[in-house]
CSV table of C-alpha atoms in Angstrom, one decimal:
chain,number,residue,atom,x,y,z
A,136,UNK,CA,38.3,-22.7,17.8
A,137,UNK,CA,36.4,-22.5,14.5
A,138,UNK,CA,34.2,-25.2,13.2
A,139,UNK,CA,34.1,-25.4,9.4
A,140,UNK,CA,30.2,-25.1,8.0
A,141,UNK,CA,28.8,-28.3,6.4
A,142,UNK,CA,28.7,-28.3,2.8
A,143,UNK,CA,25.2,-28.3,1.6
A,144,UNK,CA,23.7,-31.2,0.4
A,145,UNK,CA,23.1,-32.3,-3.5
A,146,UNK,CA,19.3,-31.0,-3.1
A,147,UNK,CA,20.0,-28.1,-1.4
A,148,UNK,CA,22.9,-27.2,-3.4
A,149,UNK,CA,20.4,-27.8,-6.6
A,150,UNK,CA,17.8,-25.5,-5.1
A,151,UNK,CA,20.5,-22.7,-4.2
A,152,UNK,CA,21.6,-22.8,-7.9
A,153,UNK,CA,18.5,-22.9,-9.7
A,154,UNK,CA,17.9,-20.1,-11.9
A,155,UNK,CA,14.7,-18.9,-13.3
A,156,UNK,CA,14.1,-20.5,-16.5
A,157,UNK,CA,15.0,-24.0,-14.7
A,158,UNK,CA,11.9,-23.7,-12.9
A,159,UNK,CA,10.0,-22.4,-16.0
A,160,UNK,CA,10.8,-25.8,-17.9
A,161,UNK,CA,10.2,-28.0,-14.5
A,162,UNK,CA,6.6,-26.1,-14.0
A,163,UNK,CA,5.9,-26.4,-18.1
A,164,UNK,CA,6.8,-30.3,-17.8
A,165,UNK,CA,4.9,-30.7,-15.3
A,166,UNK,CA,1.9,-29.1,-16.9
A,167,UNK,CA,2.1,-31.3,-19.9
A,168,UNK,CA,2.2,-34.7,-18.4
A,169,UNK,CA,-0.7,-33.3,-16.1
A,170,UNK,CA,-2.7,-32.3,-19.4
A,171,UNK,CA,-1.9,-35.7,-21.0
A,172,UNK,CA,-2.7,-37.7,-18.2
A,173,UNK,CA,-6.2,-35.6,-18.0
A,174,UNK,CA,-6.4,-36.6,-21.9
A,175,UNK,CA,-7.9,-39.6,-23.9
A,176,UNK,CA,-6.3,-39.3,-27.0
A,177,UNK,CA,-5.1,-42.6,-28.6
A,178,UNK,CA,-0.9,-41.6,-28.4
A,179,UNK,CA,-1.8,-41.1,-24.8
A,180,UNK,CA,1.1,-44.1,-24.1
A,181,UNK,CA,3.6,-42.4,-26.5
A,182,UNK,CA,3.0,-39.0,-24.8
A,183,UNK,CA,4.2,-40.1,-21.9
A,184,UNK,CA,7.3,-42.2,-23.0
A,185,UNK,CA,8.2,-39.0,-24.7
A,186,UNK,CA,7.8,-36.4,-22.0
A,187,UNK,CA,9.1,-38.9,-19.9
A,188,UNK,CA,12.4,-38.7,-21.8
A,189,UNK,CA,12.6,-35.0,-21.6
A,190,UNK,CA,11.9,-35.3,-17.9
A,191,UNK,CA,14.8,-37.4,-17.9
A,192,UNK,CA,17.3,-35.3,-19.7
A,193,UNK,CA,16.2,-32.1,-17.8
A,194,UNK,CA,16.2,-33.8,-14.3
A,195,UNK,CA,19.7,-35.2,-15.3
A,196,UNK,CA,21.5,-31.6,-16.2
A,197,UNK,CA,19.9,-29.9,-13.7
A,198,UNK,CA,20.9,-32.7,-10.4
A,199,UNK,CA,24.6,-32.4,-12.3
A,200,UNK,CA,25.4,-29.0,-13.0
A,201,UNK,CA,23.2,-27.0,-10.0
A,202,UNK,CA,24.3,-29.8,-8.1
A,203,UNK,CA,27.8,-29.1,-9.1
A,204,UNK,CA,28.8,-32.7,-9.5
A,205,UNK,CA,29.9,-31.8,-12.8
A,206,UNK,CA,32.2,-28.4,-13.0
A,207,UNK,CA,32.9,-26.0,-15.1
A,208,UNK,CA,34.1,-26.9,-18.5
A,209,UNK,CA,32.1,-29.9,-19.5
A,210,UNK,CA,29.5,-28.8,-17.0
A,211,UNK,CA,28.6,-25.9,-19.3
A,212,UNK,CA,28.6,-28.4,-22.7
A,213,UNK,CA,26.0,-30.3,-20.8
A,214,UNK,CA,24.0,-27.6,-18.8
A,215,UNK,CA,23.4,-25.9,-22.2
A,216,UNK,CA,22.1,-28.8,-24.1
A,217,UNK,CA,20.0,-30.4,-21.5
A,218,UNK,CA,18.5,-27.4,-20.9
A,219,UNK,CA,17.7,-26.4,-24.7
A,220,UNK,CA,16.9,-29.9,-26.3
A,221,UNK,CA,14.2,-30.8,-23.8
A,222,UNK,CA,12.2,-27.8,-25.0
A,223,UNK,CA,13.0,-27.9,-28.8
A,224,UNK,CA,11.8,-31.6,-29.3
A,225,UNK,CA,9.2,-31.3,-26.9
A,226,UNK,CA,7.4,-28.8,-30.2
A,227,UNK,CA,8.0,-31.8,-32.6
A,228,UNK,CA,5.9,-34.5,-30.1
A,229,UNK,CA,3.3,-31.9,-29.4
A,230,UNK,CA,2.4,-33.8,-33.1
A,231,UNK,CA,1.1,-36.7,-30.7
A,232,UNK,CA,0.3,-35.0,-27.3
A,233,UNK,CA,-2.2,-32.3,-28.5
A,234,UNK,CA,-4.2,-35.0,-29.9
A,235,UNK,CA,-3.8,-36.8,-26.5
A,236,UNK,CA,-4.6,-34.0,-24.7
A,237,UNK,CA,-8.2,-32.9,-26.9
A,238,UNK,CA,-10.2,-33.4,-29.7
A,239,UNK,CA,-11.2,-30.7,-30.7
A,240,UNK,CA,-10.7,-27.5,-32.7
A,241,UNK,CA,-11.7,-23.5,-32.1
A,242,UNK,CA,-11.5,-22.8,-35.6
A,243,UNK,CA,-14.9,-21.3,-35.7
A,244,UNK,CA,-14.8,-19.3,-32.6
A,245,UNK,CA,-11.3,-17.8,-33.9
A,246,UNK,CA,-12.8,-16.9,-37.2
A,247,UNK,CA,-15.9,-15.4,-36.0
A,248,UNK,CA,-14.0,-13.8,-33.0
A,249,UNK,CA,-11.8,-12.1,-35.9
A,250,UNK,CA,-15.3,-11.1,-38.1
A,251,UNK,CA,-16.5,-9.7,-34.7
A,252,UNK,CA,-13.9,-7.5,-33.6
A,253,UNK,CA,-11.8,-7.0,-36.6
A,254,UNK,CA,-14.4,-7.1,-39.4
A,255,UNK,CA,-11.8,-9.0,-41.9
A,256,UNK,CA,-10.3,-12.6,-41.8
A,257,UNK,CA,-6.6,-11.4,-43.6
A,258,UNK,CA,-6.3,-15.2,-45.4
A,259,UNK,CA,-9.6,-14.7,-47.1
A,260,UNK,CA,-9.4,-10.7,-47.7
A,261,UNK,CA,-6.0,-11.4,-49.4
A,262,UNK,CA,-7.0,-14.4,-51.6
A,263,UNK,CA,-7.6,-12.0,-54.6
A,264,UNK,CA,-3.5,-11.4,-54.4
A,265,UNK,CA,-2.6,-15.1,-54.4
A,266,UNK,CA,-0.6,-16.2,-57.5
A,267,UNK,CA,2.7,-17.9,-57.8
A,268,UNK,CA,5.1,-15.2,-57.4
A,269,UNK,CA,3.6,-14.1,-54.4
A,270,UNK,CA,2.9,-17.4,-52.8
A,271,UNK,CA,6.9,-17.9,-53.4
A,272,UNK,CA,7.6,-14.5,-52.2
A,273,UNK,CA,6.2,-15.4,-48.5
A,274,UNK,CA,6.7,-19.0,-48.8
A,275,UNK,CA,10.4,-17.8,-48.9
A,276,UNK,CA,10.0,-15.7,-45.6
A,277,UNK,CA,7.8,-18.4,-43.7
A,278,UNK,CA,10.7,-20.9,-44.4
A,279,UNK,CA,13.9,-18.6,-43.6
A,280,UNK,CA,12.0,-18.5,-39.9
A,281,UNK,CA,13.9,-21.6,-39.2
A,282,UNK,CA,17.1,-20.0,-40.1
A,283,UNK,CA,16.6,-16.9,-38.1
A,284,UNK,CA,15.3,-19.0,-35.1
A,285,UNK,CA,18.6,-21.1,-35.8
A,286,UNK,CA,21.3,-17.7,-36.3
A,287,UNK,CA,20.6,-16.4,-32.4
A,288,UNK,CA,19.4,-19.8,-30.8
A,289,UNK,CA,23.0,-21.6,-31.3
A,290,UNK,CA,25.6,-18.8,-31.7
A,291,UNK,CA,24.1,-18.2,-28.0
A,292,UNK,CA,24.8,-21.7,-27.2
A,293,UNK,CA,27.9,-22.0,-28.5
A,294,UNK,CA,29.8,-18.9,-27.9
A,295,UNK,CA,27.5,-16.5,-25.6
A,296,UNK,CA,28.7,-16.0,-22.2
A,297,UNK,CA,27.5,-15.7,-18.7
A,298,UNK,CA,26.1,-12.1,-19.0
A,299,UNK,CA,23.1,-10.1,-18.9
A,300,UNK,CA,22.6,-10.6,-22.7
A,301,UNK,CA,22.9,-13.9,-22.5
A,302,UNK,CA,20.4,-14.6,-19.7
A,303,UNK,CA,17.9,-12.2,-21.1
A,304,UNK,CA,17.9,-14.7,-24.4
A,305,UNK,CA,17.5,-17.4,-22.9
A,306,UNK,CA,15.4,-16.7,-20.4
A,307,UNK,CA,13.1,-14.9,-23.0
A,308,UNK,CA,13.1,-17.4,-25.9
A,309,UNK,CA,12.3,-20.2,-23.4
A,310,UNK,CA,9.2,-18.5,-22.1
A,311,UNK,CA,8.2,-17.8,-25.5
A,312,UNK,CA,8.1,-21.5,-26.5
A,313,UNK,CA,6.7,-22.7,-23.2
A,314,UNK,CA,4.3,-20.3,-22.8
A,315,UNK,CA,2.8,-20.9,-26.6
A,316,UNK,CA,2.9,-24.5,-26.4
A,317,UNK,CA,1.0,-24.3,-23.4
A,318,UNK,CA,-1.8,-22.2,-24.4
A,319,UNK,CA,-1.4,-24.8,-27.9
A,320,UNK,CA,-3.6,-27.3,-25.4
A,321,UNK,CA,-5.9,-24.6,-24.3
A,322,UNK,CA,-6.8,-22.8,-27.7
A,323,UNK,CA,-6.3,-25.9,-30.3
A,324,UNK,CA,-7.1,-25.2,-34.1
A,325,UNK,CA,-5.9,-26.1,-37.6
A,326,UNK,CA,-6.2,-22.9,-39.5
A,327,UNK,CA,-8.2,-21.2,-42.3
A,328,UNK,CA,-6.5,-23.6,-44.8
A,329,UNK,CA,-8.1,-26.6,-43.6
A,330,UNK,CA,-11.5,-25.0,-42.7
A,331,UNK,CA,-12.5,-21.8,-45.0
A,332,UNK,CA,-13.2,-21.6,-49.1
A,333,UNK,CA,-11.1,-20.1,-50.9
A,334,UNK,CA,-10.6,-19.2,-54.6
A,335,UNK,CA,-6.9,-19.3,-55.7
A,336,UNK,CA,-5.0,-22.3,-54.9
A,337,UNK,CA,-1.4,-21.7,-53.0
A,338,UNK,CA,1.1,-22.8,-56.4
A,339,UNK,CA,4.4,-21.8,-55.4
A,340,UNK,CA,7.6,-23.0,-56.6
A,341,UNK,CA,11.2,-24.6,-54.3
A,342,UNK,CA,10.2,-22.5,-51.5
A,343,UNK,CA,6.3,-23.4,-51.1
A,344,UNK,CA,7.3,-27.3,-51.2
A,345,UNK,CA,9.7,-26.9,-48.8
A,346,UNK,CA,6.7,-25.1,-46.5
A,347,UNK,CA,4.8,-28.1,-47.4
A,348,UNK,CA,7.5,-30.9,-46.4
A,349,UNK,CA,8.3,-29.1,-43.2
A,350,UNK,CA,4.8,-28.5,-41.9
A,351,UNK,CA,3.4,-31.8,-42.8
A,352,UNK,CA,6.9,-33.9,-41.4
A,353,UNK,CA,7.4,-31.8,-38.6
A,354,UNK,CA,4.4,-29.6,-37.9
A,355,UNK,CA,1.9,-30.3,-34.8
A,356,UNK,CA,-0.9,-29.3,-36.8
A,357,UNK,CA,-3.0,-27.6,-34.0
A,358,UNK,CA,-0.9,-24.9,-33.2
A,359,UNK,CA,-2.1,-21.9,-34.2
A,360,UNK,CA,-3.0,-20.0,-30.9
A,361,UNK,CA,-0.5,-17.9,-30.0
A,362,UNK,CA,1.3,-17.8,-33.7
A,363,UNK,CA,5.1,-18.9,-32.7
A,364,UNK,CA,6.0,-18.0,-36.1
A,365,UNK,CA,5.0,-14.3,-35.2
A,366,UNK,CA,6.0,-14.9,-31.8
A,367,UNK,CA,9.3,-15.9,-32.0
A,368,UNK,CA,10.9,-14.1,-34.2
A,369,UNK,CA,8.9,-11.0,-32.9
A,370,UNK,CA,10.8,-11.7,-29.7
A,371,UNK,CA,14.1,-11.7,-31.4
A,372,UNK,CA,13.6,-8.2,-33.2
A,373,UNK,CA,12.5,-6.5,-29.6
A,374,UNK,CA,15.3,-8.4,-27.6
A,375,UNK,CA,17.9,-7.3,-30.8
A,376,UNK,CA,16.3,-3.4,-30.6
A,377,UNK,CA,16.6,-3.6,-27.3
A,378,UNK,CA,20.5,-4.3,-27.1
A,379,UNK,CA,20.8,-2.0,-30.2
A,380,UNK,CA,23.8,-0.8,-28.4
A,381,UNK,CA,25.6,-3.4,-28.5
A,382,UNK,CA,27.2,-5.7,-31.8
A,383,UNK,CA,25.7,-7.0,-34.1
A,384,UNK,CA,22.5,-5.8,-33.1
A,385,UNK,CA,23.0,-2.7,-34.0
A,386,UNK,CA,22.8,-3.2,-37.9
A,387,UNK,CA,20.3,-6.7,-37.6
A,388,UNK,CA,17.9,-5.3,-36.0
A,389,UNK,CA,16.2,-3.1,-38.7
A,390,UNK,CA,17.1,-6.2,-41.7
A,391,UNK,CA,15.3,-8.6,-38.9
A,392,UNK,CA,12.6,-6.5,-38.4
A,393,UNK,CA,11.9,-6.1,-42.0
A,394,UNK,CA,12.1,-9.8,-42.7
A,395,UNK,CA,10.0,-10.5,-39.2
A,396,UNK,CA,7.2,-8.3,-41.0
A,397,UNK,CA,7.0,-10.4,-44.2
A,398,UNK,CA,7.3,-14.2,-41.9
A,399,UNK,CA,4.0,-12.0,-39.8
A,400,UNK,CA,2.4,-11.6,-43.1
A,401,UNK,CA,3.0,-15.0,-44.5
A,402,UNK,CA,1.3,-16.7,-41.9
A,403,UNK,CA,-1.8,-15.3,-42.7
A,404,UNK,CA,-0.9,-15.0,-46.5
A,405,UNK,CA,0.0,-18.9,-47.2
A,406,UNK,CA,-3.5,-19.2,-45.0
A,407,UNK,CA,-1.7,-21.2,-41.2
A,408,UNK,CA,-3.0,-18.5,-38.9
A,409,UNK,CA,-5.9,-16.5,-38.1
A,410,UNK,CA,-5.8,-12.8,-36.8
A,411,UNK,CA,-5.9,-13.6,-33.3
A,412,UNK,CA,-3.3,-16.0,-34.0
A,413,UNK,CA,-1.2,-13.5,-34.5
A,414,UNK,CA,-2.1,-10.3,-32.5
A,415,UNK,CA,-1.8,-13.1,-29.5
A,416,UNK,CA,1.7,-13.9,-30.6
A,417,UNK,CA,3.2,-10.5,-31.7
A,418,UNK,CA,2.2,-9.3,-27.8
A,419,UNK,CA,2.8,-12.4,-26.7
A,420,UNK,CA,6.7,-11.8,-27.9
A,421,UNK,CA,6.9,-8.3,-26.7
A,422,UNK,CA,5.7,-8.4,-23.4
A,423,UNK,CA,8.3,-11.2,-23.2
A,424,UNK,CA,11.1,-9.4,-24.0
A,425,UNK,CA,10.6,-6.6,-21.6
A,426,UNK,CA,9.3,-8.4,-18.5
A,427,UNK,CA,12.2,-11.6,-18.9
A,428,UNK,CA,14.8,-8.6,-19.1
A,429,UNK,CA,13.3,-7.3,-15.7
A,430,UNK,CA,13.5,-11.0,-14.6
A,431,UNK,CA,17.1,-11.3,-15.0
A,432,UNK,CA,17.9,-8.4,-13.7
A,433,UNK,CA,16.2,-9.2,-10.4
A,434,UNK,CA,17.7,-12.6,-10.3
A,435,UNK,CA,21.1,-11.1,-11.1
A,436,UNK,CA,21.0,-9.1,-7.7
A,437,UNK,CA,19.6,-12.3,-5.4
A,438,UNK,CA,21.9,-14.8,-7.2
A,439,UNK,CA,25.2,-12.2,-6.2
A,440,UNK,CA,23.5,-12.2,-2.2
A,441,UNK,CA,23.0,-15.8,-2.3
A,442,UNK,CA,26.5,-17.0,-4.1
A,443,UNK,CA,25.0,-18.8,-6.3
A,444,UNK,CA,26.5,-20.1,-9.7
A,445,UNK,CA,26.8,-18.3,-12.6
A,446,UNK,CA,23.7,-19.1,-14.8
A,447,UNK,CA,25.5,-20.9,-18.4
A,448,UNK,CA,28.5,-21.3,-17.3
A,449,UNK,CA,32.0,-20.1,-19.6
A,450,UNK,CA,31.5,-19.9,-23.4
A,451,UNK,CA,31.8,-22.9,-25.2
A,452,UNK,CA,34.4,-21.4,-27.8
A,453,UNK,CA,37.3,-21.4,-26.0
């Protein structure tokens, strides 16, 4: 006579099902309340009813869907959004945590480090070329990085399944952010337009306001070290060359990187980001996309030993 095993309980049918880039957001969390409770800035209250929201949300989908409560179907509606909205608002609040978390700026040591090892500061070397059609021209470029960011992040969420491709992205774009907000707090800086000279003023036309409006609604305003504006979409033109085999990625890739190339140059152009800034990102962004691939592909082996869940669960088109 057989006895039937005892189904595992709600914690340790969590920790059988949790996948890489769950405890990537639970460790990146974790670090920020611990920076904003080692902080003394005056939002230090706010920080934490913020974070402690996104905690919220994050603990919620991950108890529900690795604790399979909630099933397939609805389950991979809700794994897909508490898993991605945590980390996108958590850029729009570091407005009031990076503040929290320091004072201060390394805007000189950035610009001198670039003097030092580079011999040119890009923003001030290219201040001779600033005039209104070129401040459009990459005013245009820096802006479409939302839509870029926007045309992989939610076709993925919406209608990317449970594969290798899949789990690459997302594991790969959520180390990007988490990573660069992180080192945000550790490297804090405003940027040569708030701290060098420069001759031409930065007259644009629809495109420049737009810059303006976003940044100043939206922007955290110290986060210049690693550049995400180099880093993510650098990570997107890697992972997309990458899968060049496969559709659509094998006609975007070259358009993307093209367009990637003029967002890299804009930062510097419209005067956001020093060198460093940037080098730190681009690498950043690459070593990413080749070392999350490797992740996956480990954790696609131990999660077909173990029996654990798929990662994201069915596409949501269907």
């Amino acid at each position: 006579m057989t006895t039937q095993a005892a189904k595992p309980s709600l914690m340790g049918r969590v920790l059988q099902n949790m996948a890489a880039h769950d405890w990537l957001l639970a460790v990146y969390f974790c670090i920020l309340v611990i920076a904003v409770a080692s902080g003394s800035g005056p939002d230090k209250t706010l920080s934490f009813e913020m974070l402690a929201f996104d905690i919220a949300v994050l603990t919620t989908t991950i108890l529900l869907i690795r604790g399979e409560v909630v099933k397939a179907g609805l389950g991979s509606a809700i794994y897909r959004a508490g898993i991605f909205i945590p980390i996108l608002i958590s850029y729009f609040q570091l407005r009031w945590i990076l503040p929290t978390v320091t004072s201060g700026a390394l805007d000189s040591q950035l610009y001198h480090f670039d003097l030092r090892v580079f011999g040119v500061e890009p923003a001030v070397a290219w201040d001779q070329y600033v005039n209104p059609i070129t401040t459009e021209w990459f005013s245009f470029f820096y802006f479409g990085y939302f839509f870029i960011m926007a045309s992989y992040i939610f076709p993925f969420l919406i209608f990317g399944r449970d594969n290798l491709l899949f789990r690459h992205f997302g594991l790969g774009i959520l180390v990007q952010f988490c990573v660069t907000h992180t080192v945000y707090m550790l490297v804090p800086g405003f940027g040569p337009y708030k701290t060098l000279s420069f001759v031409h003023e930065l007259n644009g036309g629809t495109f420049r306001d737009l810059v303006m409006a976003s940044v100043h609604s939206a922007g955290a305003q110290k986060d210049i070290f690693p550049s995400l504006h180099t880093g993510g979409p650098t990570f997107l033109t890697v992972f997309s060359f990458i899968h060049r085999d496969k559709l659509p990625f094998k006609y975007t890739w070259g358009p993307l990187a093209f367009c990637v190339s003029q967002i890299i140059i804009a930062t510097m152009f419209l005067r956001w980001h020093y060198l460093i800034d940037i080098i730190a990102g681009f690498t950043l962004a690459t070593s990413n996309a080749i070392f999350s691939l490797t992740v996956v592909k480990w954790e696609l082996k131990r999660r077909e030993m173990t029996g654990a869940m798929p990662v994201f669960g069915r596409s949501l088109w269907k």
